[in-house]
Coordinates of C-alpha atoms in Angstrom, one line a residue:
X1335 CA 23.7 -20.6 1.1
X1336 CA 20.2 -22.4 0.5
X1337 CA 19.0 -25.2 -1.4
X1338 CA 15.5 -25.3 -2.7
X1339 CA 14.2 -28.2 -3.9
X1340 CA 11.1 -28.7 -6.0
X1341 CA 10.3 -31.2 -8.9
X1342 CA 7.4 -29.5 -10.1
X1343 CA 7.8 -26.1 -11.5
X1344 CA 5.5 -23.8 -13.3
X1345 CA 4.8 -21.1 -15.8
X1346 CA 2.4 -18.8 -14.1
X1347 CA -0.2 -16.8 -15.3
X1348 CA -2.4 -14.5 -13.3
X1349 CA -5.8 -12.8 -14.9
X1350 CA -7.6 -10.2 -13.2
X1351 CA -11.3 -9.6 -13.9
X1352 CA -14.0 -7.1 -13.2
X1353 CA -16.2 -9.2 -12.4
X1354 CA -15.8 -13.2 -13.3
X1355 CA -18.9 -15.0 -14.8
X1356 CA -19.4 -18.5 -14.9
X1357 CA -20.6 -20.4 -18.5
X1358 CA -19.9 -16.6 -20.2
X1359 CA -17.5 -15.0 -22.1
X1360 CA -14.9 -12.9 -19.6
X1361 CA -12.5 -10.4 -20.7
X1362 CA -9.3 -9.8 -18.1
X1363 CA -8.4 -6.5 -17.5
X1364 CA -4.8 -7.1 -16.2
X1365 CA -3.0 -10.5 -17.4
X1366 CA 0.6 -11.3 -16.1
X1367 CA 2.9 -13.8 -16.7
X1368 CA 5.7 -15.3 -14.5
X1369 CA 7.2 -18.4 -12.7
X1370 CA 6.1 -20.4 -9.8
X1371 CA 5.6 -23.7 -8.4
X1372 CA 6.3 -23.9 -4.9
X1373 CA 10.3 -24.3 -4.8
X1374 CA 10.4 -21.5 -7.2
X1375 CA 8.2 -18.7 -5.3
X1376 CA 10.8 -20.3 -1.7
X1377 CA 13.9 -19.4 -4.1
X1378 CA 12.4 -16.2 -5.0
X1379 CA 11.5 -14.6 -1.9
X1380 CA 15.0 -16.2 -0.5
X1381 CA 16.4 -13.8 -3.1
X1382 CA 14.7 -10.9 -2.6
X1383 CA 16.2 -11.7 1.5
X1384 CA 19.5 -11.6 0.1
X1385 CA 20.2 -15.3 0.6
X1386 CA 21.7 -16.4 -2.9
X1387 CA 19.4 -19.5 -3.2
X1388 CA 20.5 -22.3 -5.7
X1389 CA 17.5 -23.5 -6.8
X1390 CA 17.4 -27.2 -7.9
X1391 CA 14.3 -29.2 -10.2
X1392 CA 13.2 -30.6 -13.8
X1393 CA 12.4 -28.3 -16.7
X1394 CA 11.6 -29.5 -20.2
X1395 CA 9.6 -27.6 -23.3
X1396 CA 9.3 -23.9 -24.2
X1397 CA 8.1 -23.7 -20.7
X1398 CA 10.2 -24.9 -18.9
X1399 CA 13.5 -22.8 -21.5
X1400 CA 10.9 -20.0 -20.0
X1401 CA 11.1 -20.9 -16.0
X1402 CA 15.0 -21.5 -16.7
X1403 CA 15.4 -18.3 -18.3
X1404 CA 13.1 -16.1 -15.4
X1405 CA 15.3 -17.4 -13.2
X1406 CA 18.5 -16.9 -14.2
X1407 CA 17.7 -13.6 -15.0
X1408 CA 16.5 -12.7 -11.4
X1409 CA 20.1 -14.0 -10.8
X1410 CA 19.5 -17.7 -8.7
X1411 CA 21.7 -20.4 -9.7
X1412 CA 20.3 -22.9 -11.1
X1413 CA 20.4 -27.2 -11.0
X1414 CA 17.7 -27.9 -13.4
X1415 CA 17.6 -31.0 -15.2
X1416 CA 16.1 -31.2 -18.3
X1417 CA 13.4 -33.9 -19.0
X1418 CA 11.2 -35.0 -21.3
X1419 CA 7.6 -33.8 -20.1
X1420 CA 6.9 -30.5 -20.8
X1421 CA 7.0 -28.1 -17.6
X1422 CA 3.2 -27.3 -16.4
X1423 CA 1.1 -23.9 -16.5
X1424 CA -1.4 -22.9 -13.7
X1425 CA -3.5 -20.1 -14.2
X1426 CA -4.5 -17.6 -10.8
X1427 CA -8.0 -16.1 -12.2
X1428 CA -8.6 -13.1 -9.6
X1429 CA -12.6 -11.7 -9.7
X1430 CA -12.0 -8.6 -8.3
X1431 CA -16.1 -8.3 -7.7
X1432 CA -15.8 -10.1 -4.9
X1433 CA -12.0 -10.8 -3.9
X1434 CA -11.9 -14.6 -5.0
X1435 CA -9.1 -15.8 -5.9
X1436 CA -9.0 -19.3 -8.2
X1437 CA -5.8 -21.5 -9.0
X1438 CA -6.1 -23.7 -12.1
X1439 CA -3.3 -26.1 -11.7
X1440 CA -2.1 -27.9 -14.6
X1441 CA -0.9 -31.5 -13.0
X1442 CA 3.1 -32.0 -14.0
X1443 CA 3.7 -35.6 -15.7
X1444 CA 6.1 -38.0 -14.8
X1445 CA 9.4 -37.3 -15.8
X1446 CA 12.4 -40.8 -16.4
X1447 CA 13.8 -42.3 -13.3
X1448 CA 17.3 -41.5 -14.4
X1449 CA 16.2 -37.8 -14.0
X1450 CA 16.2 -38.0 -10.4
X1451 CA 19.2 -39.7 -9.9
X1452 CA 21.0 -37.0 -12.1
X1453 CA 19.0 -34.3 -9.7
X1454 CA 20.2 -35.9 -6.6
X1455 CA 23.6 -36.5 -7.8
X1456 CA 23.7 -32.2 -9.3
X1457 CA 23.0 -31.9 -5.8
X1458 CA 25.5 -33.3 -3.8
X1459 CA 27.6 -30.7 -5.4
X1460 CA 26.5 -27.7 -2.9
X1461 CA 28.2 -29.2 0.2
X1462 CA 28.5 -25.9 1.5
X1463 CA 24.7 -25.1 2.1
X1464 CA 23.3 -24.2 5.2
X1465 CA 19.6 -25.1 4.9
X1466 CA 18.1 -27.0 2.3
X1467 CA 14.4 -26.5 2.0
X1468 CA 12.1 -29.5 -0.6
X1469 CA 8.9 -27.9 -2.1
X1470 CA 5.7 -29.4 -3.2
X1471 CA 5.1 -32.6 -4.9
X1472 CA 6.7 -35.6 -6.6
X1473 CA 6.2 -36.0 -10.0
X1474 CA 3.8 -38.6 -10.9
X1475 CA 5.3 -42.1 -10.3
X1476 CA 8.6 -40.5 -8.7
X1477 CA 10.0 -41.7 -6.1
X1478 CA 8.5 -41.2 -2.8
X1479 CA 11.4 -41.2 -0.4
X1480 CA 13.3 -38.5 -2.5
X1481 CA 13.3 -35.8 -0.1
X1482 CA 14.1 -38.4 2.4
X1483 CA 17.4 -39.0 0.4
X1484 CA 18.1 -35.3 0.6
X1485 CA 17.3 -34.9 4.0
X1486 CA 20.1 -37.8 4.7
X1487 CA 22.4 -36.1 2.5
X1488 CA 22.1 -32.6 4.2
X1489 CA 22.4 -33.9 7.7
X1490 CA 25.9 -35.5 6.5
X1491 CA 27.2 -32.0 5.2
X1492 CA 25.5 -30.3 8.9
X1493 CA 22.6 -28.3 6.6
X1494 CA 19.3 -27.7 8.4
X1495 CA 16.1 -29.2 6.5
X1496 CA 12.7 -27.8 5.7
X1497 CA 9.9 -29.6 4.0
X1498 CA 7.0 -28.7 2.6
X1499 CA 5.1 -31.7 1.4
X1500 CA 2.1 -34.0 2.6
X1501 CA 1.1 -37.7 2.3
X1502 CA 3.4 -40.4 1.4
X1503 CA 5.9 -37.9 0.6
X1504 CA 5.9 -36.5 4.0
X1505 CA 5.5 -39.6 5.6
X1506 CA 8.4 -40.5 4.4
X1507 CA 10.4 -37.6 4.9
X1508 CA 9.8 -37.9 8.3
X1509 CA 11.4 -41.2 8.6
X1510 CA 14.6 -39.0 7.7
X1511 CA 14.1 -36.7 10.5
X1512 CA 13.5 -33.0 9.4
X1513 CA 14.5 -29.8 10.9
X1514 CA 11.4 -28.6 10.5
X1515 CA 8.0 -29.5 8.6
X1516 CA 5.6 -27.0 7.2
X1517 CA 2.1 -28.2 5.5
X1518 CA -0.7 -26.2 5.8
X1519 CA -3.5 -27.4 8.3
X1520 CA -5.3 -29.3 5.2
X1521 CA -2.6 -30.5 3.6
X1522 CA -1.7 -31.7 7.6
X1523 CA -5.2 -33.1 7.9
X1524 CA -4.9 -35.4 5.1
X1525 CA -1.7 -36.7 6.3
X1526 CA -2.8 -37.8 9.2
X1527 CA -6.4 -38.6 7.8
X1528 CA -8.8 -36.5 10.4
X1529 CA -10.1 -33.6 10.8
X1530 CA -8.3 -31.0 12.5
X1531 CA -11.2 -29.0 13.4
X1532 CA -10.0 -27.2 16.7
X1533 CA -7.3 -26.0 18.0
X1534 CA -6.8 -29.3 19.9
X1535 CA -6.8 -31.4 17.7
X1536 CA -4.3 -29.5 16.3
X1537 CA -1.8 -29.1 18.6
X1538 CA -2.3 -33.3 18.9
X1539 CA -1.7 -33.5 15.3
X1540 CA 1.5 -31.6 15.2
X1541 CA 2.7 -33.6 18.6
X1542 CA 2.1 -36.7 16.5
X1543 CA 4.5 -35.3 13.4
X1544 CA 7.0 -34.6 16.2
X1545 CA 7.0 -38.0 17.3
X1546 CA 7.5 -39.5 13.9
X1547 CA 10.2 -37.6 13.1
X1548 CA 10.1 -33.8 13.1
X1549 CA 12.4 -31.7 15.2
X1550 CA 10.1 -29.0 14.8
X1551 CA 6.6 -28.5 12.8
X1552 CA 4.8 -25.3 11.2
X1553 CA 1.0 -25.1 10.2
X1554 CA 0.0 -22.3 8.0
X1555 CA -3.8 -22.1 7.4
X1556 CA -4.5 -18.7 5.3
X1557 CA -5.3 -15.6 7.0
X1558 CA -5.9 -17.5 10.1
X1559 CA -2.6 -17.4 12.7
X1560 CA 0.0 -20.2 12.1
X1561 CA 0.7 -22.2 14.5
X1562 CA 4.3 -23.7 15.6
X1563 CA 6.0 -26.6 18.2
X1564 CA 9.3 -26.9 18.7
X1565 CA 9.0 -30.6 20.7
X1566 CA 8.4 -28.2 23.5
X1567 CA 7.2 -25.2 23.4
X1568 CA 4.0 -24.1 21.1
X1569 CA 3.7 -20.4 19.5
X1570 CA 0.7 -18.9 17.8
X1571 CA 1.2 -16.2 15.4
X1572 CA -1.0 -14.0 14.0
X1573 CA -0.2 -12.3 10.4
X1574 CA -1.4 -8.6 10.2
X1575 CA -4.4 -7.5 8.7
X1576 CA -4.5 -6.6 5.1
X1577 CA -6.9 -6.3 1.9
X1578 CA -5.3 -9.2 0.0
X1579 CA -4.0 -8.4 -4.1
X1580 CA -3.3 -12.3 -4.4
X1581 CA -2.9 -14.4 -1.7
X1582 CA -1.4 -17.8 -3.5
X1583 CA 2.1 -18.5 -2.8
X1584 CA 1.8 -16.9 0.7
X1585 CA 2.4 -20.7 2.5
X1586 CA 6.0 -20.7 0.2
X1587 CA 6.6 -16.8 1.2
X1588 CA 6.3 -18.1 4.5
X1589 CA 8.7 -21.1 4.4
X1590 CA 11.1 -18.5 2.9
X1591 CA 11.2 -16.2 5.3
X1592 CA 11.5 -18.5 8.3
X1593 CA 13.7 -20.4 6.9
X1594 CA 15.8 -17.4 6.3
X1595 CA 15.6 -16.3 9.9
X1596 CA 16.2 -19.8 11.1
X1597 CA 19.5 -19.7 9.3
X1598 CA 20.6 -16.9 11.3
X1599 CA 20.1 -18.5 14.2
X1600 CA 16.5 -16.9 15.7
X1601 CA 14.0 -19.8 17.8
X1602 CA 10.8 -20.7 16.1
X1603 CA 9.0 -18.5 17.3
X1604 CA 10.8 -15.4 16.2
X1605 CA 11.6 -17.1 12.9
X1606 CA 7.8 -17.0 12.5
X1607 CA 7.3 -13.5 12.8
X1608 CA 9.1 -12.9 9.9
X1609 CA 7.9 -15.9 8.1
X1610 CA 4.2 -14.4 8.6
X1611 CA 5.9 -10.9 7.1
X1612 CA 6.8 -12.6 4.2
X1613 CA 3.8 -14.5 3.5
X1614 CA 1.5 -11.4 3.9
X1615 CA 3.8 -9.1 2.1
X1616 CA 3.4 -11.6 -0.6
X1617 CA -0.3 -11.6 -0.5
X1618 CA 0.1 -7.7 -1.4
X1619 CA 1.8 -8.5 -5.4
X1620 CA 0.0 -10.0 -8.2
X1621 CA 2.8 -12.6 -8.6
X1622 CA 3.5 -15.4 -6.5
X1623 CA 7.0 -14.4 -4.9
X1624 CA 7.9 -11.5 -5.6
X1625 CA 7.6 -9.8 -2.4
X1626 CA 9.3 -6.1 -1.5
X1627 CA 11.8 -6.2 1.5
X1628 CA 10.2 -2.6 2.5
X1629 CA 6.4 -4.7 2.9
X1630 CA 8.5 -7.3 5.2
X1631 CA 10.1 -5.3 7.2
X1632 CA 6.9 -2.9 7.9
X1633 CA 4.5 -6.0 8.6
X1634 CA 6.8 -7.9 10.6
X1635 CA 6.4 -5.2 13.3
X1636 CA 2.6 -6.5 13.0
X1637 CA 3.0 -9.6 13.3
X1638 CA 2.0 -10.6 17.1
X1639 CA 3.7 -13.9 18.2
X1640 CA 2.3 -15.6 21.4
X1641 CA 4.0 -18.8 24.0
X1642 CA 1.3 -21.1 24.2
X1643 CA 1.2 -23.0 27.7

């Protein structure tokens, strides 16, 4: 079983446009509407893998009774809390005249103190997990060291731990010792406050997460190739070529999909082939996580995965 955590969720809406025009009127010729936030897309592609995610956050408002109800309808179990502050909405606005792709995010607000201590107390009840994977950001004013408290929690009950975080958050977390770490090279870059402009740099960057904590580390950056460190061996893995439908949510597609393949016991490297499969078979839908196992399995064969020296 897997545990994603994420105290952010979202409504999700995507418009499509001809042709998208600055200071003008604009008229969308496809608009969809769905659930995200990055704990959600990880608990959705987790499902479509046939993992039977619990998924585990704050919802409050009509949309968060709308996130609640998505979900439970896609069958995930859920340990929501319910809050105060209203549950966000970001907006993916697609121009189709030139293939850009724009994500307005609504910032979540902070949500009471006792929330998270009923969060982290709902979780406690999944003992039986095998990996439990925290998403995204704190709520404003929450408190930093959260996922460090889960990440002390799951290593008591023997669960592997993915995070997905930057910043104070991350820096944190890695106090706690992570199974594995997964930013994407900016949100890496502001963690460690440079500029990670080559490939060197890089590979220094991730050393340096492994030495304050993380057992192993995983840098998405877009369509360019991922790259991965184990504490000893480094992989570079290159995602297959496609025309992209949507591309955001492909970093949490990613996370799902390795952590999936983790759990079954494959090395990094090989976990990453399929984690690159998911995140490009996501970049193929309109909606953020929700991939289709028959895109996964054909891409994965695409996937090229290289043993750095």
């Amino acid at each position: 079983m897997f545990l994603t955590i994420g105290t952010t969720p979202a409504v999700q809406r995507v418009m499509v446009f001809r042709k998208l025009t600055l200071d003008a009127v604009n008229r969308a010729v496809t608009t969809l509407d769905g659930v995200a936030g990055k704990a959600i897309n990880v608990a959705k592609v987790l499902q479509v893998l046939g993992e039977n995610p619990v998924a585990a956050g704050f919802y409050g408002g009509p949309r968060g009774e709308i996130v609640r109800g998505a979900m439970e309808s896609l069958g995930i179990t859920l340990e929501f809390v319910h809050v105060a502050a209203p549950t966000r909405q970001c907006i993916t606005v697609i121009d189709e005249s030139t293939g850009m792709h724009t994500e307005l995010v609504e910032e979540s607000r902070a949500v009471e103190p006792a929330a998270y201590e009923e969060l982290f107390t709902n979780i406690q009840r999944h003992a039986s997990i095998r990996v439990a994977i925290m998403s995204g950001t704190i709520t404003p004013g929450g408190p930093v060291d959260f996922y460090a408290r889960c990440i002390r929690w799951a290593d008591q009950i023997g669960a592997m731990t993915i995070v997905d975080a930057q910043g104070a958050v991350l820096m944190e977390a890695l106090k706690a010792r992570p199974g594995l770490v997964k930013p994407n090279r900016q949100e890496l870059a502001a963690t460690v406050g440079y500029a990670l402009n080559t490939e060197d740099q890089l590979r220094a960057a991730m050393r340096t997460v492994a030495e304050l904590g993380a057992q192993r580390v995983v840098i998405t950056a877009g369509s360019a190739p991922t790259m991965a460190f184990d504490g000893r061996n480094f992989w570079k893995i290159g995602s297959p070529k496609i025309t992209a439908v949507n591309p955001i949510g492909s970093g949490d597609a990613f996370t799902a999909g390795c952590a999936s393949r983790l759990g079954r016991g494959d090395d990094l490297g090989e976990a990453c082939r399929w984690g690159a499969a998911c995140g490009t078979a996501n970049a193929l839908t309109w909606m953020a996580g929700e991939i289709h196992p028959a895109d996964v399995t054909r891409l994965a064969k695409d996937v090229s995965v290289e043993c750095l020296p």
